[in-house]
Amino acid sequence: MDLDVAVVGIGRVGLPLALAFADSGLRTIGIDAKEEIVSAVQDGRMPFDEPGAEEILGRVQANGTLEVSGSVAEAARARHIVLTLGTPSFSHIEIDVGQIRSVLDDLLPHLREGHCIVLRSTIAPGTTEFVAGYLEMHRGFTVGTDLFVAHVPERIAASRFFAEISTLPCIVGGVGERSGEVAAEPFAALGARVVHTTPVEAELAKIWTNILRYTMFALPNRLMMECEQYGANVFEVIDLINRDYPRGGMKLPGMTAGTCLRKDFTFSEERSPAPGMLLAVSRVNESVPLFLLDGVKRRLPGGKLRGRKVAVLGLAFKGDTDDERDSLSFKLMRLLERELALVAAHDPHSPSSTLTLAEAVADADAIVLATNHSAWKDPAVLRRIADLASDGAVLADPWNCFGQDAVFGEAETLAGQVERPEAPAPTVA
Ligand SMILES: NC(=O)c1ccc[n+]([C@@H]2O[C@H](COP(=O)([O-])OP(=O)(O)OC[C@H]3O[C@@H](n4cnc5c(N)ncnc54)[C@H](O)[C@@H]3O)[C@@H](O)[C@H]2O)c1
């Protein structure tokens, strides 16, 4: 084995991890089935935004510690084979382990004693033991003794990879006697504090980290809907809950989604002893686009969206990222189009955004702040939106980006409550 680590699946999780291994001096290979990813990395280009990544890519290419390839068989050149493959959920509320199965099948003929398979993807409880059993059944290894299998979940938030990789505790759940110890080796090289546990505890810790967040955000989202029902202000109610109260902690509302939160709960729900609870959490978060649409519609003259221009600001699933996967902005736009509204979208980070802020907002009858980008957190932007939009345009700001403590309001009225910016005018495109 002439390499230390192979990372199979160099997407949003795998590529930063491969860069971190290579930058720590480990001889690393990154492997992906997508030709465009392999060639971008070979050309020294990041295929997506991750702060700090491009500089590290340049450095590891100069050092010669990172190779890339499209062939899974090449992974067998490394002792540690880290799988950072996608694990979507079927609509049956069941994990789809298809990418993992396919890579294991490609690897089977190449595995030798001493190899260590690390599952870095988010997986349903029992998946690590399934993988270990699959390798034992098909190749006759004894996992934990002559071949090693562990789950080492990724808990880093996108956009914070290089800040968190060496500071977050690294959970390692190894199968059998020695898998945990062997799997921890490359992660220890990154400076992370390793915490050993069982495979199923590692799996549960990861999925419940995300279930906790998904549920915590569903509560203010549900409260936002209830406040609308009673004519109450959700931001005031949340302030009343939290202010000077030691057992507060209610989060703020928003368009809660993204590729992880929207599916990781299904890995628990698929065998839940209390089925339905997490589905209800999901339904609350999934209802936010419709709630916003209805709120805007009710406030428009005549209560109709047909033929009205609606600007959707923000396509990414969360602030200051270009990641649009599983963003609720697209659901909102589909729902608006089904009301025959004229949708105009803008996102300063997005690869699929075509309109400028001015084009999207000009003469709009309604504006929805769908993503909490820092770009909007400037009173001057609110002023500009109010100036460009139609008279009486309705603004929906569920994230409270503009700090006006109003989920819905008239853009001009809200802009009037903030001080007029000193010249020069804001430079938002
Ligand atoms: N994105 C996040 O912020 C995040 C955070 C924590 C955990 N996770 C988990 O990490 C895992 C990966 O997520 P991601 O966002 O990086 O997904 P991704 O889709 O960006 O990356 C997966 C990569 O695997 C590649 N791939 C698929 N099948 C392959 C095959 N047969 N051979 C070679 N390459 C193959 C794909 O081309 C893709 O580039 C998932 O389980 C996810 O739930 C993601």
Tab-separated table of C-alpha atoms and ligand atoms in Angstrom:
chain	number	residue	atom	x	y	z
A	1	MET	CA	0.000	0.000	0.000
A	2	ASP	CA	1.761	3.137	-1.202
A	3	LEU	CA	-0.805	5.616	0.187
A	4	ASP	CA	-2.117	6.431	3.674
A	5	VAL	CA	-5.728	7.421	2.999
A	6	ALA	CA	-8.269	7.128	0.204
A	7	VAL	CA	-11.411	9.257	0.351
A	8	VAL	CA	-14.148	7.819	-1.848
A	9	GLY	CA	-16.796	10.400	-2.828
A	10	ILE	CA	-15.120	13.808	-2.928
A	11	GLY	CA	-18.287	15.895	-2.668
A	12	ARG	CA	-19.068	18.560	-0.060
A	13	VAL	CA	-17.839	16.357	2.806
A	14	GLY	CA	-15.206	14.213	1.128
A	15	LEU	CA	-13.178	16.840	-0.704
A	16	PRO	CA	-12.479	19.105	2.298
A	17	LEU	CA	-11.609	15.966	4.298
A	18	ALA	CA	-9.210	14.724	1.598
A	19	LEU	CA	-7.624	18.195	1.551
A	20	ALA	CA	-7.224	18.154	5.342
A	21	PHE	CA	-5.568	14.694	5.282
A	22	ALA	CA	-3.236	15.720	2.462
A	23	ASP	CA	-2.406	19.013	4.169
A	24	SER	CA	-1.441	17.151	7.345
A	25	GLY	CA	1.150	15.254	5.292
A	26	LEU	CA	-0.781	11.998	4.754
A	27	ARG	CA	-0.394	10.587	1.237
A	28	THR	CA	-3.996	10.878	0.076
A	29	ILE	CA	-6.116	9.941	-2.922
A	30	GLY	CA	-9.571	11.403	-3.558
A	31	ILE	CA	-11.894	9.347	-5.750
A	32	ASP	CA	-15.172	10.291	-7.375
A	33	ALA	CA	-17.418	8.883	-10.077
A	34	LYS	CA	-18.166	12.378	-11.411
A	35	GLU	CA	-15.675	13.321	-14.091
A	36	GLU	CA	-16.347	17.063	-13.578
A	37	ILE	CA	-15.291	16.828	-9.917
A	38	VAL	CA	-12.114	14.861	-10.693
A	39	SER	CA	-11.060	17.237	-13.467
A	40	ALA	CA	-11.859	20.371	-11.415
A	41	VAL	CA	-9.624	19.155	-8.581
A	42	GLN	CA	-6.902	18.118	-11.021
A	43	ASP	CA	-7.045	21.667	-12.439
A	44	GLY	CA	-6.750	23.158	-8.946
A	45	ARG	CA	-10.376	24.427	-8.883
A	46	MET	CA	-12.856	23.829	-6.067
A	47	PRO	CA	-16.163	22.554	-7.524
A	48	PHE	CA	-18.088	24.359	-4.729
A	49	ASP	CA	-17.469	27.047	-2.100
A	50	GLU	CA	-15.726	26.064	1.136
A	51	PRO	CA	-13.777	28.834	2.867
A	52	GLY	CA	-10.030	28.137	2.835
A	53	ALA	CA	-10.253	25.096	0.548
A	54	GLU	CA	-8.834	26.579	-2.641
A	55	GLU	CA	-5.653	27.712	-0.901
A	56	ILE	CA	-5.129	24.262	0.646
A	57	LEU	CA	-5.795	22.623	-2.718
A	58	GLY	CA	-2.987	24.709	-4.241
A	59	ARG	CA	-0.688	23.778	-1.364
A	60	VAL	CA	-1.290	20.003	-1.450
A	61	GLN	CA	-0.899	19.953	-5.215
A	62	ALA	CA	2.441	21.694	-4.856
A	63	ASN	CA	3.464	19.222	-2.092
A	64	GLY	CA	2.273	16.253	-4.127
A	65	THR	CA	0.306	14.790	-1.175
A	66	LEU	CA	-3.060	14.656	-3.020
A	67	GLU	CA	-3.927	12.515	-6.030
A	68	VAL	CA	-7.378	12.262	-7.593
A	69	SER	CA	-8.945	9.485	-9.629
A	70	GLY	CA	-12.233	8.248	-11.036
A	71	SER	CA	-11.501	4.596	-10.219
A	72	VAL	CA	-12.707	3.076	-6.926
A	73	ALA	CA	-10.171	0.226	-7.258
A	74	GLU	CA	-7.380	2.793	-6.692
A	75	ALA	CA	-8.628	3.190	-3.117
A	76	ALA	CA	-7.035	-0.162	-2.270
A	77	ARG	CA	-3.625	1.526	-2.581
A	78	ALA	CA	-4.331	3.157	0.798
A	79	ARG	CA	-4.522	1.476	4.183
A	80	HIS	CA	-7.462	3.629	5.293
A	81	ILE	CA	-10.420	3.836	2.896
A	82	VAL	CA	-12.839	6.541	4.003
A	83	LEU	CA	-16.301	6.478	2.395
A	84	THR	CA	-17.924	9.909	2.122
A	85	LEU	CA	-20.668	8.834	-0.255
A	86	GLY	CA	-24.188	10.175	-0.421
A	87	THR	CA	-26.787	8.442	1.759
A	88	PRO	CA	-30.132	9.800	0.635
A	89	SER	CA	-33.474	8.616	1.935
A	90	PHE	CA	-36.038	6.774	-0.132
A	91	SER	CA	-39.541	8.270	-0.067
A	92	HIS	CA	-40.408	5.068	1.838
A	93	ILE	CA	-38.692	6.677	4.901
A	94	GLU	CA	-35.757	4.335	4.617
A	95	ILE	CA	-32.040	4.903	4.098
A	96	ASP	CA	-30.738	4.355	0.564
A	97	VAL	CA	-27.353	2.633	0.962
A	98	GLY	CA	-27.011	2.153	-2.795
A	99	GLN	CA	-23.857	4.275	-3.180
A	100	ILE	CA	-22.149	2.453	-0.294
A	101	ARG	CA	-23.140	-1.002	-1.642
A	102	SER	CA	-21.892	-0.127	-5.101
A	103	VAL	CA	-18.490	1.057	-3.838
A	104	LEU	CA	-18.133	-1.985	-1.546
A	105	ASP	CA	-18.802	-4.267	-4.524
A	106	ASP	CA	-16.139	-2.430	-6.550
A	107	LEU	CA	-13.696	-2.710	-3.651
A	108	LEU	CA	-14.333	-6.373	-2.726
A	109	PRO	CA	-11.798	-7.993	-5.081
A	110	HIS	CA	-9.090	-5.499	-4.076
A	111	LEU	CA	-9.343	-5.634	-0.276
A	112	ARG	CA	-6.448	-7.174	1.639
A	113	GLU	CA	-5.643	-7.882	5.281
A	114	GLY	CA	-4.872	-4.652	7.118
A	115	HIS	CA	-7.303	-2.464	5.170
A	116	CYS	CA	-9.556	-0.224	7.243
A	117	ILE	CA	-12.945	0.888	5.888
A	118	VAL	CA	-14.208	4.054	7.546
A	119	LEU	CA	-17.839	5.051	7.048
A	120	ARG	CA	-17.879	8.850	7.248
A	121	SER	CA	-21.310	9.200	5.607
A	122	THR	CA	-24.365	9.638	7.814
A	123	ILE	CA	-26.007	6.220	8.170
A	124	ALA	CA	-28.949	4.497	9.828
A	125	PRO	CA	-28.290	2.549	13.038
A	126	GLY	CA	-26.946	-0.904	12.182
A	127	THR	CA	-25.321	0.097	8.866
A	128	THR	CA	-21.724	-0.235	10.157
A	129	GLU	CA	-22.428	-3.801	11.342
A	130	PHE	CA	-24.107	-4.502	7.991
A	131	VAL	CA	-20.968	-3.357	6.142
A	132	ALA	CA	-18.717	-5.433	8.405
A	133	GLY	CA	-20.947	-8.485	7.890
A	134	TYR	CA	-21.042	-7.904	4.119
A	135	LEU	CA	-17.238	-7.903	3.920
A	136	GLU	CA	-16.933	-10.988	6.147
A	137	MET	CA	-19.570	-12.851	4.146
A	138	HIS	CA	-18.091	-12.066	0.736
A	139	ARG	CA	-14.370	-12.190	1.528
A	140	GLY	CA	-14.029	-14.281	4.692
A	141	PHE	CA	-12.229	-11.604	6.719
A	142	THR	CA	-12.619	-11.378	10.487
A	143	VAL	CA	-13.504	-7.732	11.019
A	144	GLY	CA	-11.673	-6.200	13.965
A	145	THR	CA	-8.717	-8.572	13.583
A	146	ASP	CA	-7.528	-8.758	9.980
A	147	LEU	CA	-9.770	-6.107	8.369
A	148	PHE	CA	-11.124	-3.052	10.129
A	149	VAL	CA	-14.490	-1.281	9.859
A	150	ALA	CA	-15.637	1.783	11.791
A	151	HIS	CA	-18.137	4.624	11.687
A	152	VAL	CA	-16.498	8.030	12.147
A	153	PRO	CA	-19.374	10.462	11.534
A	154	GLU	CA	-18.979	13.919	10.039
A	155	ARG	CA	-20.559	16.611	12.226
A	156	ILE	CA	-18.922	19.694	10.717
A	157	ALA	CA	-21.204	22.375	9.274
A	158	ALA	CA	-20.631	23.335	5.655
A	159	SER	CA	-18.579	26.559	5.376
A	160	ARG	CA	-16.817	25.810	8.676
A	161	PHE	CA	-14.873	22.697	7.734
A	162	PHE	CA	-11.334	23.931	8.289
A	163	ALA	CA	-12.289	25.762	11.492
A	164	GLU	CA	-13.956	22.691	13.013
A	165	ILE	CA	-12.014	19.649	11.762
A	166	SER	CA	-9.403	19.850	14.506
A	167	THR	CA	-11.654	21.194	17.267
A	168	LEU	CA	-14.823	19.041	17.202
A	169	PRO	CA	-14.534	15.759	19.098
A	170	CYS	CA	-14.094	12.964	16.568
A	171	ILE	CA	-16.479	10.097	17.388
A	172	VAL	CA	-15.112	6.664	16.427
A	173	GLY	CA	-17.295	3.545	16.589
A	174	GLY	CA	-15.197	0.522	15.609
A	175	VAL	CA	-16.375	-3.058	14.971
A	176	GLY	CA	-14.628	-5.804	16.947
A	177	GLU	CA	-11.415	-5.584	18.882
A	178	ARG	CA	-9.141	-3.210	16.988
A	179	SER	CA	-11.188	-1.339	14.346
A	180	GLY	CA	-11.661	1.786	16.487
A	181	GLU	CA	-7.962	2.115	17.238
A	182	VAL	CA	-6.953	1.675	13.581
A	183	ALA	CA	-9.711	3.934	12.171
A	184	ALA	CA	-8.739	6.764	14.535
A	185	GLU	CA	-5.176	7.008	13.154
A	186	PRO	CA	-5.696	9.432	10.228
A	187	PHE	CA	-8.163	11.574	12.222
A	188	ALA	CA	-5.723	11.867	15.124
A	189	ALA	CA	-3.250	13.237	12.561
A	190	LEU	CA	-5.690	16.144	12.023
A	191	GLY	CA	-5.430	17.065	15.707
A	192	ALA	CA	-9.000	16.085	16.562
A	193	ARG	CA	-9.734	14.662	20.032
A	194	VAL	CA	-10.865	11.091	19.454
A	195	VAL	CA	-13.781	9.670	21.456
A	196	HIS	CA	-14.219	5.908	21.165
A	197	THR	CA	-17.632	4.256	21.327
A	198	THR	CA	-19.598	1.430	19.694
A	199	PRO	CA	-20.699	1.599	16.035
A	200	VAL	CA	-24.390	1.971	16.881
A	201	GLU	CA	-23.738	4.708	19.441
A	202	ALA	CA	-21.688	6.606	16.846
A	203	GLU	CA	-24.529	6.221	14.319
A	204	LEU	CA	-27.145	7.368	16.839
A	205	ALA	CA	-25.011	10.296	18.041
A	206	LYS	CA	-24.707	11.625	14.497
A	207	ILE	CA	-28.308	11.281	13.391
A	208	TRP	CA	-29.619	12.631	16.702
A	209	THR	CA	-27.255	15.617	16.462
A	210	ASN	CA	-29.198	16.550	13.336
A	211	ILE	CA	-32.596	15.471	14.679
A	212	LEU	CA	-32.010	17.767	17.641
A	213	ARG	CA	-31.421	20.741	15.349
A	214	TYR	CA	-34.300	19.874	13.011
A	215	THR	CA	-36.680	19.615	15.972
A	216	MET	CA	-35.380	22.726	17.691
A	217	PHE	CA	-36.092	24.735	14.533
A	218	ALA	CA	-39.538	23.156	14.042
A	219	LEU	CA	-40.710	24.642	17.353
A	220	PRO	CA	-40.284	28.344	16.424
A	221	ASN	CA	-41.618	27.543	12.949
A	222	ARG	CA	-44.756	26.036	14.461
A	223	LEU	CA	-44.995	28.957	16.873
A	224	MET	CA	-44.691	31.397	13.936
A	225	MET	CA	-47.760	29.740	12.361
A	226	GLU	CA	-49.696	29.859	15.623
A	227	CYS	CA	-48.841	33.531	16.126
A	228	GLU	CA	-50.251	34.314	12.675
A	229	GLN	CA	-53.430	32.469	13.686
A	230	TYR	CA	-53.859	34.712	16.744
A	231	GLY	CA	-52.482	37.962	15.307
A	232	ALA	CA	-49.472	37.778	17.627
A	233	ASN	CA	-45.867	38.692	16.868
A	234	VAL	CA	-43.635	35.602	16.976
A	235	PHE	CA	-40.478	37.599	17.682
A	236	GLU	CA	-42.101	39.227	20.688
A	237	VAL	CA	-43.347	35.873	21.979
A	238	ILE	CA	-39.882	34.327	21.591
A	239	ASP	CA	-38.373	37.278	23.412
A	240	LEU	CA	-40.919	36.795	26.211
A	241	ILE	CA	-39.994	33.100	26.431
A	242	ASN	CA	-36.240	33.651	26.498
A	243	ARG	CA	-35.712	36.985	28.224
A	244	ASP	CA	-33.986	36.595	31.604
A	245	TYR	CA	-35.384	33.091	31.870
A	246	PRO	CA	-32.879	30.370	32.750
A	247	ARG	CA	-34.885	27.619	31.037
A	248	GLY	CA	-35.621	29.472	27.782
A	249	GLY	CA	-33.663	28.829	24.603
A	250	MET	CA	-36.366	29.007	21.921
A	251	LYS	CA	-34.676	29.398	18.517
A	252	LEU	CA	-35.811	31.747	15.762
A	253	PRO	CA	-37.984	30.725	12.790
A	254	GLY	CA	-36.727	30.203	9.237
A	255	MET	CA	-36.887	28.026	6.134
A	256	THR	CA	-35.344	24.992	7.856
A	257	ALA	CA	-34.053	22.452	5.343
A	258	GLY	CA	-30.875	21.329	3.581
A	259	THR	CA	-29.683	17.979	2.413
A	260	CYS	CA	-28.842	16.619	5.887
A	261	LEU	CA	-31.664	17.846	8.117
A	262	ARG	CA	-34.374	16.917	5.607
A	263	LYS	CA	-33.365	13.242	5.447
A	264	ASP	CA	-31.307	12.226	8.484
A	265	PHE	CA	-34.395	11.943	10.717
A	266	THR	CA	-35.712	9.202	8.415
A	267	PHE	CA	-32.790	6.990	9.496
A	268	SER	CA	-34.348	6.929	12.961
A	269	GLU	CA	-37.955	7.044	11.800
A	270	GLU	CA	-37.537	3.936	9.603
A	271	ARG	CA	-37.582	1.691	12.698
A	272	SER	CA	-39.051	4.070	15.248
A	273	PRO	CA	-40.732	2.557	18.319
A	274	ALA	CA	-42.814	5.777	18.395
A	275	PRO	CA	-43.493	6.280	14.696
A	276	GLY	CA	-44.688	9.650	13.486
A	277	MET	CA	-43.091	12.053	15.925
A	278	LEU	CA	-40.184	12.961	13.662
A	279	LEU	CA	-42.410	12.929	10.601
A	280	ALA	CA	-44.485	15.612	12.330
A	281	VAL	CA	-41.321	17.653	12.913
A	282	SER	CA	-40.551	17.345	9.226
A	283	ARG	CA	-44.086	18.334	8.217
A	284	VAL	CA	-43.837	21.536	10.283
A	285	ASN	CA	-40.574	22.591	8.631
A	286	GLU	CA	-41.848	21.540	5.218
A	287	SER	CA	-44.970	23.708	5.700
A	288	VAL	CA	-43.051	26.975	6.058
A	289	PRO	CA	-43.053	27.797	2.299
A	290	LEU	CA	-46.841	27.344	2.106
A	291	PHE	CA	-47.285	29.357	5.302
A	292	LEU	CA	-45.269	32.238	3.791
A	293	LEU	CA	-47.150	32.015	0.505
A	294	ASP	CA	-50.517	32.150	2.294
A	295	GLY	CA	-49.379	35.045	4.483
A	296	VAL	CA	-48.266	37.090	1.479
A	297	LYS	CA	-51.394	36.222	-0.484
A	298	ARG	CA	-53.729	37.314	2.319
A	299	ARG	CA	-51.971	40.690	2.500
A	300	LEU	CA	-52.091	41.458	-1.232
A	301	PRO	CA	-55.011	43.566	-2.503
A	302	GLY	CA	-57.730	41.151	-3.625
A	303	GLY	CA	-55.983	38.269	-1.835
A	304	LYS	CA	-54.626	36.857	-5.117
A	305	LEU	CA	-51.159	35.966	-6.385
A	306	ARG	CA	-52.193	35.446	-9.992
A	307	GLY	CA	-50.166	37.732	-12.268
A	308	ARG	CA	-48.365	39.308	-9.282
A	309	LYS	CA	-44.571	39.550	-9.308
A	310	VAL	CA	-42.969	37.865	-6.294
A	311	ALA	CA	-39.235	38.236	-5.668
A	312	VAL	CA	-37.672	35.258	-3.902
A	313	LEU	CA	-34.387	36.348	-2.364
A	314	GLY	CA	-32.093	33.423	-1.523
A	315	LEU	CA	-31.930	30.012	-3.164
A	316	ALA	CA	-29.340	28.350	-0.908
A	317	PHE	CA	-30.659	26.305	2.013
A	318	LYS	CA	-28.865	28.473	4.564
A	319	GLY	CA	-26.991	31.729	4.813
A	320	ASP	CA	-23.720	32.428	3.011
A	321	THR	CA	-23.421	29.105	1.198
A	322	ASP	CA	-23.877	28.194	-2.472
A	323	ASP	CA	-25.447	24.838	-1.512
A	324	GLU	CA	-28.971	24.708	-2.974
A	325	ARG	CA	-29.584	21.017	-2.353
A	326	ASP	CA	-32.925	20.431	-0.650
A	327	SER	CA	-33.477	24.150	-0.170
A	328	LEU	CA	-37.094	25.104	0.512
A	329	SER	CA	-36.729	28.140	-1.777
A	330	PHE	CA	-37.450	25.882	-4.737
A	331	LYS	CA	-40.536	24.458	-3.061
A	332	LEU	CA	-41.709	28.014	-2.384
A	333	MET	CA	-41.174	28.957	-6.045
A	334	ARG	CA	-43.049	25.870	-7.258
A	335	LEU	CA	-45.976	26.687	-4.970
A	336	LEU	CA	-45.980	30.328	-6.132
A	337	GLU	CA	-45.953	29.265	-9.781
A	338	ARG	CA	-48.955	27.034	-9.126
A	339	GLU	CA	-50.758	30.205	-7.958
A	340	LEU	CA	-49.808	31.786	-11.320
A	341	ALA	CA	-47.509	34.292	-9.606
A	342	LEU	CA	-44.590	35.665	-11.643
A	343	VAL	CA	-41.529	34.494	-9.727
A	344	ALA	CA	-38.217	36.372	-9.911
A	345	ALA	CA	-35.337	34.877	-7.914
A	346	HIS	CA	-31.975	36.248	-6.866
A	347	ASP	CA	-29.144	34.835	-4.760
A	348	PRO	CA	-25.697	36.424	-4.550
A	349	HIS	CA	-24.038	33.030	-3.856
A	350	SER	CA	-26.004	30.778	-6.127
A	351	PRO	CA	-24.788	29.125	-9.306
A	352	SER	CA	-28.358	28.996	-10.687
A	353	SER	CA	-29.332	32.589	-9.927
A	354	THR	CA	-29.663	34.645	-13.080
A	355	LEU	CA	-31.249	37.932	-11.987
A	356	THR	CA	-29.613	40.747	-10.044
A	357	LEU	CA	-31.225	41.958	-6.838
A	358	ALA	CA	-32.489	45.042	-8.662
A	359	GLU	CA	-34.013	42.981	-11.500
A	360	ALA	CA	-35.711	40.567	-9.100
A	361	VAL	CA	-37.141	43.269	-6.874
A	362	ALA	CA	-38.086	45.921	-9.476
A	363	ASP	CA	-41.869	46.479	-9.370
A	364	ALA	CA	-42.368	43.359	-7.248
A	365	ASP	CA	-45.698	43.058	-5.452
A	366	ALA	CA	-44.149	40.849	-2.792
A	367	ILE	CA	-40.649	39.949	-1.647
A	368	VAL	CA	-39.763	36.838	0.356
A	369	LEU	CA	-36.423	36.665	2.181
A	370	ALA	CA	-36.010	32.925	1.714
A	371	THR	CA	-32.382	32.569	2.882
A	372	ASN	CA	-30.613	34.357	5.723
A	373	HIS	CA	-27.589	35.580	3.767
A	374	SER	CA	-25.485	38.263	5.479
A	375	ALA	CA	-25.934	40.313	2.297
A	376	TRP	CA	-29.468	41.199	3.384
A	377	LYS	CA	-28.568	42.075	6.989
A	378	ASP	CA	-28.092	45.693	6.108
A	379	PRO	CA	-30.842	48.300	6.556
A	380	ALA	CA	-29.678	49.920	3.315
A	381	VAL	CA	-30.721	46.786	1.414
A	382	LEU	CA	-34.201	46.976	2.922
A	383	ARG	CA	-34.390	50.646	1.891
A	384	ARG	CA	-33.334	49.728	-1.648
A	385	ILE	CA	-35.901	46.933	-1.866
A	386	ALA	CA	-38.667	49.300	-0.722
A	387	ASP	CA	-37.580	51.893	-3.290
A	388	LEU	CA	-37.518	49.404	-6.170
A	389	ALA	CA	-40.648	47.382	-5.379
A	390	SER	CA	-44.242	48.368	-6.183
A	391	ASP	CA	-46.084	50.724	-3.853
A	392	GLY	CA	-47.550	48.696	-1.010
A	393	ALA	CA	-45.312	45.681	-1.718
A	394	VAL	CA	-45.543	42.974	0.947
A	395	LEU	CA	-42.313	41.771	2.532
A	396	ALA	CA	-41.916	38.367	4.222
A	397	ASP	CA	-38.820	38.084	6.407
A	398	PRO	CA	-39.191	34.906	8.498
A	399	TRP	CA	-35.491	34.968	9.505
A	400	ASN	CA	-35.780	38.554	10.725
A	401	CYS	CA	-32.792	39.436	8.533
A	402	PHE	CA	-33.822	43.094	8.579
A	403	GLY	CA	-34.232	43.114	12.350
A	404	GLN	CA	-37.733	44.598	12.059
A	405	ASP	CA	-39.347	41.844	14.151
A	406	ALA	CA	-42.054	41.273	11.553
A	407	VAL	CA	-42.573	38.075	9.561
A	408	PHE	CA	-44.877	40.035	7.239
A	409	GLY	CA	-45.071	43.745	6.653
A	410	GLU	CA	-45.264	46.422	4.030
A	411	ALA	CA	-41.754	46.954	2.631
A	412	GLU	CA	-42.072	50.750	2.709
A	413	THR	CA	-43.318	50.814	6.308
A	414	LEU	CA	-40.537	48.491	7.498
A	415	ALA	CA	-37.902	50.474	5.606
A	416	GLY	CA	-39.275	53.662	7.153
A	417	GLN	CA	-38.513	52.263	10.597
A	418	VAL	CA	-34.788	52.078	9.895
A	419	GLU	CA	-32.571	55.065	9.520
A	420	ARG	CA	-31.880	56.208	5.989
A	421	PRO	CA	-28.303	55.247	5.100
A	422	GLU	CA	-25.768	57.972	4.635
A	423	ALA	CA	-24.626	58.258	0.995
A	424	PRO	CA	-23.133	56.421	-0.867
A	425	ALA	CA	-25.866	53.981	-1.862
A	426	PRO	CA	-25.384	50.263	-1.129
A	427	THR	CA	-23.340	48.327	-3.635
A	428	VAL	CA	-25.502	45.196	-3.838
A	429	ALA	CA	-25.807	44.078	-7.494
B	1	LIG	N1	-22.995	18.232	3.317
B	1	LIG	C1	-22.905	18.272	4.628
B	1	LIG	O1	-22.861	19.370	5.203
B	1	LIG	C2	-22.800	16.998	5.461
B	1	LIG	C3	-22.465	17.130	6.801
B	1	LIG	C4	-22.326	15.993	7.564
B	1	LIG	C5	-22.551	14.742	6.996
B	1	LIG	N2	-22.914	14.633	5.676
B	1	LIG	C6	-23.093	13.290	5.126
B	1	LIG	O2	-21.922	13.003	4.368
B	1	LIG	C7	-22.268	12.178	3.234
B	1	LIG	C8	-21.814	12.860	1.942
B	1	LIG	O3	-22.506	14.081	1.834
B	1	LIG	P1	-22.085	15.160	0.739
B	1	LIG	O4	-22.876	16.372	1.028
B	1	LIG	O5	-20.620	15.256	0.646
B	1	LIG	O6	-22.646	14.459	-0.593
B	1	LIG	P2	-22.157	14.726	-2.078
B	1	LIG	O7	-23.253	14.227	-2.951
B	1	LIG	O8	-21.689	16.139	-2.214
B	1	LIG	O9	-20.890	13.765	-2.220
B	1	LIG	C9	-20.954	12.402	-2.463
B	1	LIG	C10	-20.017	12.106	-3.623
B	1	LIG	O10	-19.935	10.696	-3.809
B	1	LIG	C11	-19.774	10.462	-5.183
B	1	LIG	N3	-20.132	9.085	-5.523
B	1	LIG	C12	-21.355	8.520	-5.510
B	1	LIG	N4	-21.293	7.244	-5.898
B	1	LIG	C13	-19.986	6.991	-6.175
B	1	LIG	C14	-19.293	5.856	-6.634
B	1	LIG	N5	-19.917	4.698	-6.898
B	1	LIG	N6	-17.968	5.949	-6.825
B	1	LIG	C15	-17.311	7.115	-6.582
B	1	LIG	N7	-17.931	8.238	-6.145
B	1	LIG	C16	-19.240	8.171	-5.949
B	1	LIG	C17	-20.693	11.481	-5.831
B	1	LIG	O11	-20.339	11.708	-7.191
B	1	LIG	C18	-20.499	12.700	-4.944
B	1	LIG	O12	-19.528	13.586	-5.461
B	1	LIG	C19	-23.769	11.939	3.330
B	1	LIG	O13	-23.991	10.757	4.031
B	1	LIG	C20	-24.248	13.133	4.148
B	1	LIG	O14	-25.455	12.856	4.806
B	1	LIG	C21	-23.026	15.745	4.894
